[in-house]
C-alpha positions as a LaTeX table, in Angstrom:
\begin{tabular}{lrrr}
\hline
Residue & $x$ (\AA) & $y$ (\AA) & $z$ (\AA) \\
\hline
Met1 & 10.85 & 1.41 & 23.81 \\
Arg2 & 8.02 & $-1.18$ & 24.02 \\
Arg3 & 5.18 & 1.43 & 23.87 \\
Ala4 & 6.87 & 3.14 & 20.67 \\
Gly5 & 7.00 & 0.14 & 19.08 \\
Arg6 & 3.22 & $-0.71$ & 19.86 \\
Arg7 & 2.58 & 3.19 & 18.66 \\
Gln8 & 4.07 & 2.35 & 15.42 \\
Val9 & 2.24 & $-0.58$ & 14.35 \\
Arg10 & $-0.87$ & 1.21 & 15.51 \\
Ala11 & $-0.08$ & 4.21 & 13.30 \\
Ala12 & 0.79 & 1.99 & 10.43 \\
Trp13 & $-2.52$ & 0.29 & 10.80 \\
Val14 & $-4.22$ & 3.28 & 10.90 \\
Ala15 & $-2.70$ & 4.35 & 7.67 \\
Leu16 & $-3.51$ & 1.16 & 5.90 \\
Cys17 & $-7.19$ & 1.43 & 7.13 \\
Leu18 & $-7.09$ & 5.10 & 6.08 \\
Leu19 & $-5.63$ & 4.21 & 2.67 \\
Ala20 & $-8.15$ & 0.96 & 2.50 \\
Ala21 & $-11.19$ & 3.40 & 3.04 \\
Gly22 & $-10.31$ & 5.61 & $-0.07$ \\
Cys23 & $-7.68$ & 7.89 & 1.35 \\
Gly24 & $-9.99$ & 9.78 & 3.62 \\
Gly25 & $-11.42$ & 12.58 & 1.52 \\
Cys26 & $-8.49$ & 12.69 & $-1.07$ \\
Lys27 & $-10.17$ & 14.61 & $-4.13$ \\
Gln28 & $-8.50$ & 13.99 & $-6.69$ \\
Gln29 & 12.78 & $-6.03$ & $-13.18$ \\
Gln30 & 11.20 & $-8.00$ & $-12.38$ \\
Glu31 & 8.82 & $-10.70$ & $-12.90$ \\
Glu32 & 5.12 & $-9.96$ & $-13.60$ \\
Ala33 & 2.91 & $-11.87$ & $-11.32$ \\
Pro34 & $-0.42$ & $-12.47$ & $-12.22$ \\
Val35 & $-2.60$ & $-11.98$ & $-9.08$ \\
Thr36 & $-5.41$ & $-14.59$ & $-8.93$ \\
Pro37 & $-7.78$ & $-15.12$ & $-5.83$ \\
Glu38 & $-7.47$ & $-18.84$ & $-4.56$ \\
Ala39 & $-10.46$ & $-20.81$ & $-4.84$ \\
Glu40 & $-12.89$ & $-20.16$ & $-2.08$ \\
Ala41 & $-16.22$ & $-22.43$ & $-1.05$ \\
Pro42 & $-19.33$ & $-20.90$ & $-2.09$ \\
Glu43 & $-20.47$ & $-19.49$ & 1.17 \\
Gln44 & $-17.05$ & $-17.61$ & 1.71 \\
Arg45 & $-17.03$ & $-15.93$ & $-1.53$ \\
Pro46 & $-16.40$ & $-12.17$ & $-0.95$ \\
Val47 & $-19.23$ & $-9.71$ & $-2.12$ \\
Pro48 & $-16.99$ & $-7.32$ & $-3.79$ \\
Gln49 & $-16.17$ & $-8.72$ & $-7.59$ \\
Arg50 & $-12.27$ & $-8.89$ & $-8.14$ \\
Arg51 & $-10.40$ & $-8.31$ & $-11.27$ \\
Val52 & $-8.57$ & $-11.28$ & $-12.84$ \\
Gly53 & $-5.52$ & $-10.78$ & $-14.84$ \\
Val54 & $-4.14$ & $-7.88$ & $-12.54$ \\
Lys55 & $-0.24$ & $-7.97$ & $-12.92$ \\
Val56 & 1.90 & $-6.35$ & $-10.39$ \\
Pro57 & 5.76 & $-6.33$ & $-11.09$ \\
Met58 & 7.56 & $-7.88$ & $-7.93$ \\
Pro59 & 11.18 & $-8.24$ & $-7.31$ \\
Pro60 & 12.69 & $-11.63$ & $-7.47$ \\
Gly61 & 11.77 & $-13.88$ & $-4.58$ \\
Trp62 & 8.40 & $-12.00$ & $-3.64$ \\
Thr63 & 5.16 & $-13.67$ & $-3.81$ \\
Ala64 & 1.43 & $-12.76$ & $-3.83$ \\
Gln65 & $-1.55$ & $-13.51$ & $-1.84$ \\
Val66 & $-5.14$ & $-12.55$ & $-1.07$ \\
Ala67 & $-5.48$ & $-12.06$ & 2.33 \\
Gln68 & $-8.68$ & $-12.84$ & 4.47 \\
Asp69 & $-9.99$ & $-9.05$ & 3.98 \\
Gly70 & $-9.78$ & $-9.45$ & 0.15 \\
Ser71 & $-6.53$ & $-7.15$ & $-0.06$ \\
Phe72 & $-3.56$ & $-8.49$ & $-2.13$ \\
Gln73 & $-0.22$ & $-8.71$ & $-0.17$ \\
Phe74 & 3.40 & $-8.93$ & $-1.93$ \\
Gly75 & 6.59 & $-9.67$ & $-0.37$ \\
Pro76 & 8.95 & $-12.21$ & 0.30 \\
Pro77 & 7.42 & $-15.78$ & 1.64 \\
Gly78 & 5.96 & $-15.41$ & 4.93 \\
Arg79 & 6.43 & $-11.64$ & 5.14 \\
Pro80 & 4.20 & $-9.34$ & 3.58 \\
Val81 & 5.81 & $-5.91$ & 2.72 \\
Leu82 & 3.09 & $-4.00$ & 0.25 \\
Arg83 & $-0.67$ & $-4.09$ & 0.75 \\
Val84 & $-2.74$ & $-3.53$ & $-2.30$ \\
Asp85 & $-6.55$ & $-2.77$ & $-2.16$ \\
Leu86 & $-8.71$ & $-2.77$ & $-5.27$ \\
Arg87 & $-11.41$ & $-0.19$ & $-5.57$ \\
Pro88 & $-13.58$ & $-1.09$ & $-8.48$ \\
Gly89 & $-14.80$ & 2.12 & $-10.48$ \\
Gln90 & $-13.13$ & 4.45 & $-8.26$ \\
Gly91 & $-10.36$ & 5.57 & $-10.85$ \\
Ala92 & $-11.71$ & 9.07 & $-10.98$ \\
Thr93 & $-10.89$ & 9.66 & $-7.40$ \\
Leu94 & $-7.34$ & 9.17 & $-7.60$ \\
Pro95 & $-5.64$ & 11.67 & $-5.41$ \\
Ser96 & $-2.99$ & 14.11 & $-6.53$ \\
Pro97 & 0.38 & 13.67 & $-4.91$ \\
Glu98 & $-0.04$ & 16.88 & $-2.56$ \\
Ala99 & $-3.23$ & 15.57 & $-1.37$ \\
Leu100 & $-1.89$ & 12.09 & $-0.55$ \\
Ala101 & 1.01 & 14.03 & 1.24 \\
Gln102 & $-1.35$ & 16.00 & 3.32 \\
Thr103 & $-3.65$ & 12.75 & 4.23 \\
Val104 & $-0.45$ & 11.07 & 5.35 \\
Ala105 & 0.78 & 14.19 & 7.37 \\
Glu106 & $-2.90$ & 14.35 & 9.02 \\
Ser107 & $-2.93$ & 10.62 & 9.76 \\
Phe108 & 0.25 & 10.67 & 11.31 \\
Ala109 & 0.00 & 13.71 & 13.84 \\
Gly110 & 1.72 & 11.83 & 16.70 \\
Phe111 & 4.73 & 11.65 & 14.70 \\
Glu112 & 7.60 & 13.20 & 13.37 \\
His113 & 7.68 & 12.73 & 9.43 \\
Thr114 & 9.89 & 13.63 & 6.67 \\
Leu115 & 9.03 & 13.71 & 3.02 \\
Glu116 & 11.38 & 11.54 & 0.99 \\
Gln117 & 9.62 & 11.39 & $-2.45$ \\
Gln118 & 6.44 & 12.87 & $-3.59$ \\
Ala119 & 5.60 & 11.92 & $-7.25$ \\
Gly120 & 2.39 & 11.66 & $-9.58$ \\
Gly121 & 1.35 & 11.60 & $-12.89$ \\
Gly122 & $-1.79$ & 11.09 & $-14.83$ \\
Asp123 & $-2.46$ & 7.58 & $-13.50$ \\
Phe124 & $-0.60$ & 7.29 & $-10.12$ \\
Ser125 & 0.38 & 9.24 & $-6.72$ \\
Leu126 & 3.01 & 8.16 & $-4.81$ \\
Val127 & 4.61 & 9.24 & $-1.33$ \\
Arg128 & 7.84 & 7.97 & 0.43 \\
Val129 & 8.30 & 9.08 & 3.95 \\
Gln130 & 10.55 & 8.47 & 7.11 \\
Leu131 & 8.44 & 8.21 & 10.33 \\
Thr132 & 9.52 & 8.65 & 13.74 \\
Pro133 & 6.77 & 8.15 & 16.68 \\
Lys134 & 6.88 & 11.01 & 19.18 \\
Leu135 & 7.34 & 9.47 & 22.65 \\
Glu136 & 5.17 & 10.36 & 25.86 \\
Asp137 & 8.51 & 11.11 & 27.51 \\
Gly138 & 9.52 & 13.74 & 24.99 \\
Gly139 & 12.03 & 11.51 & 23.07 \\
Met140 & 11.77 & 9.97 & 19.79 \\
Gly141 & 11.16 & 6.24 & 18.97 \\
Ala142 & 12.95 & 4.40 & 16.06 \\
Arg143 & 12.60 & 5.83 & 12.40 \\
Tyr144 & 11.17 & 3.67 & 9.74 \\
Pro145 & 10.30 & 3.99 & 6.08 \\
Ala146 & 6.74 & 3.86 & 4.42 \\
Leu147 & 5.04 & 4.30 & 1.04 \\
Phe148 & 1.81 & 5.14 & 0.34 \\
Gly149 & 0.31 & 5.11 & $-3.36$ \\
Ala150 & $-2.68$ & 4.99 & $-5.34$ \\
Arg151 & $-2.63$ & 3.80 & $-9.12$ \\
Arg152 & $-5.47$ & 4.23 & $-11.48$ \\
Val153 & $-6.02$ & 1.21 & $-13.96$ \\
Glu154 & $-8.85$ & 2.24 & $-16.44$ \\
Lys155 & $-11.62$ & 2.79 & $-14.16$ \\
Asp156 & $-10.46$ & 1.16 & $-11.17$ \\
Leu157 & $-8.22$ & 2.58 & $-8.26$ \\
Phe158 & $-5.29$ & 0.77 & $-6.26$ \\
Leu159 & $-4.29$ & 1.99 & $-3.25$ \\
Cys160 & $-0.75$ & 0.55 & $-1.92$ \\
Ala161 & 0.75 & 0.94 & 1.64 \\
Thr162 & 3.72 & $-0.67$ & 3.07 \\
Phe163 & 3.57 & $-2.77$ & 6.36 \\
Pro164 & 5.67 & $-1.83$ & 9.26 \\
Gly165 & 9.02 & $-2.79$ & 9.76 \\
Val166 & 9.95 & $-2.88$ & 5.84 \\
Ser167 & 13.47 & $-1.90$ & 4.98 \\
Ala168 & 13.98 & 1.48 & 2.91 \\
Asp169 & 15.31 & $-1.12$ & 0.01 \\
Glu170 & 11.75 & $-2.76$ & 0.35 \\
Val171 & 9.77 & 0.51 & 0.09 \\
Leu172 & 11.67 & 1.46 & $-3.01$ \\
Gln173 & 10.60 & $-1.89$ & $-4.61$ \\
Ala174 & 7.10 & $-1.47$ & $-3.42$ \\
Ser175 & 6.92 & 1.95 & $-5.10$ \\
Glu176 & 7.86 & 0.29 & $-8.19$ \\
Ala177 & 5.56 & $-2.28$ & $-7.92$ \\
Cys178 & 2.61 & $-0.05$ & $-6.98$ \\
Arg179 & 3.53 & 2.40 & $-9.98$ \\
Gly180 & 3.61 & $-0.53$ & $-12.33$ \\
Ile181 & 0.05 & $-2.29$ & $-11.71$ \\
Glu182 & $-1.55$ & $-2.89$ & $-14.75$ \\
Phe183 & $-4.25$ & $-5.40$ & $-16.28$ \\
Gln184 & $-3.05$ & $-8.40$ & $-18.33$ \\
Pro185 & $-4.11$ & $-8.19$ & $-21.61$ \\
Pro186 & $-6.38$ & $-11.14$ & $-22.84$ \\
Arg187 & $-4.73$ & $-13.88$ & $-24.79$ \\
\hline
\end{tabular}
């Protein structure tokens, strides 16, 4: 059982890294919370430029923070549920829902996966799955839900993924948050 837990976490991090890297070859109500990075010392400023005024619709009680790696993380205080990575200028690389589902299937080859939802439009692609790790003894580990998505806003691409250990309800909330990412209009 311990081995299955480690494998589940490792696979989830692989998928998050895959999405953070740009979908690995993919070709193609809540309160509105502005995401603004905290002020940093000049020597700690990240090289990539961030958009100010990005809005992500979050369920009541969720908070937003900027992680050390530059990703945005959303969820109840102290427990991230959704990770969002910004890819400036890469909006044209929005993957189709089918390409995103294929990438997820390839990334989780050591898992049984059940496609729960595959949706897309002109500016988003979402895939919700149930993942079950295959154990070395031939058994199956604990099943868990996951979301992988991409949202194009103007010329930028936002990649979304849930963290391991989230509930099915949180995955649905994360889906809506990812789909609703937008830039805040200037005042």
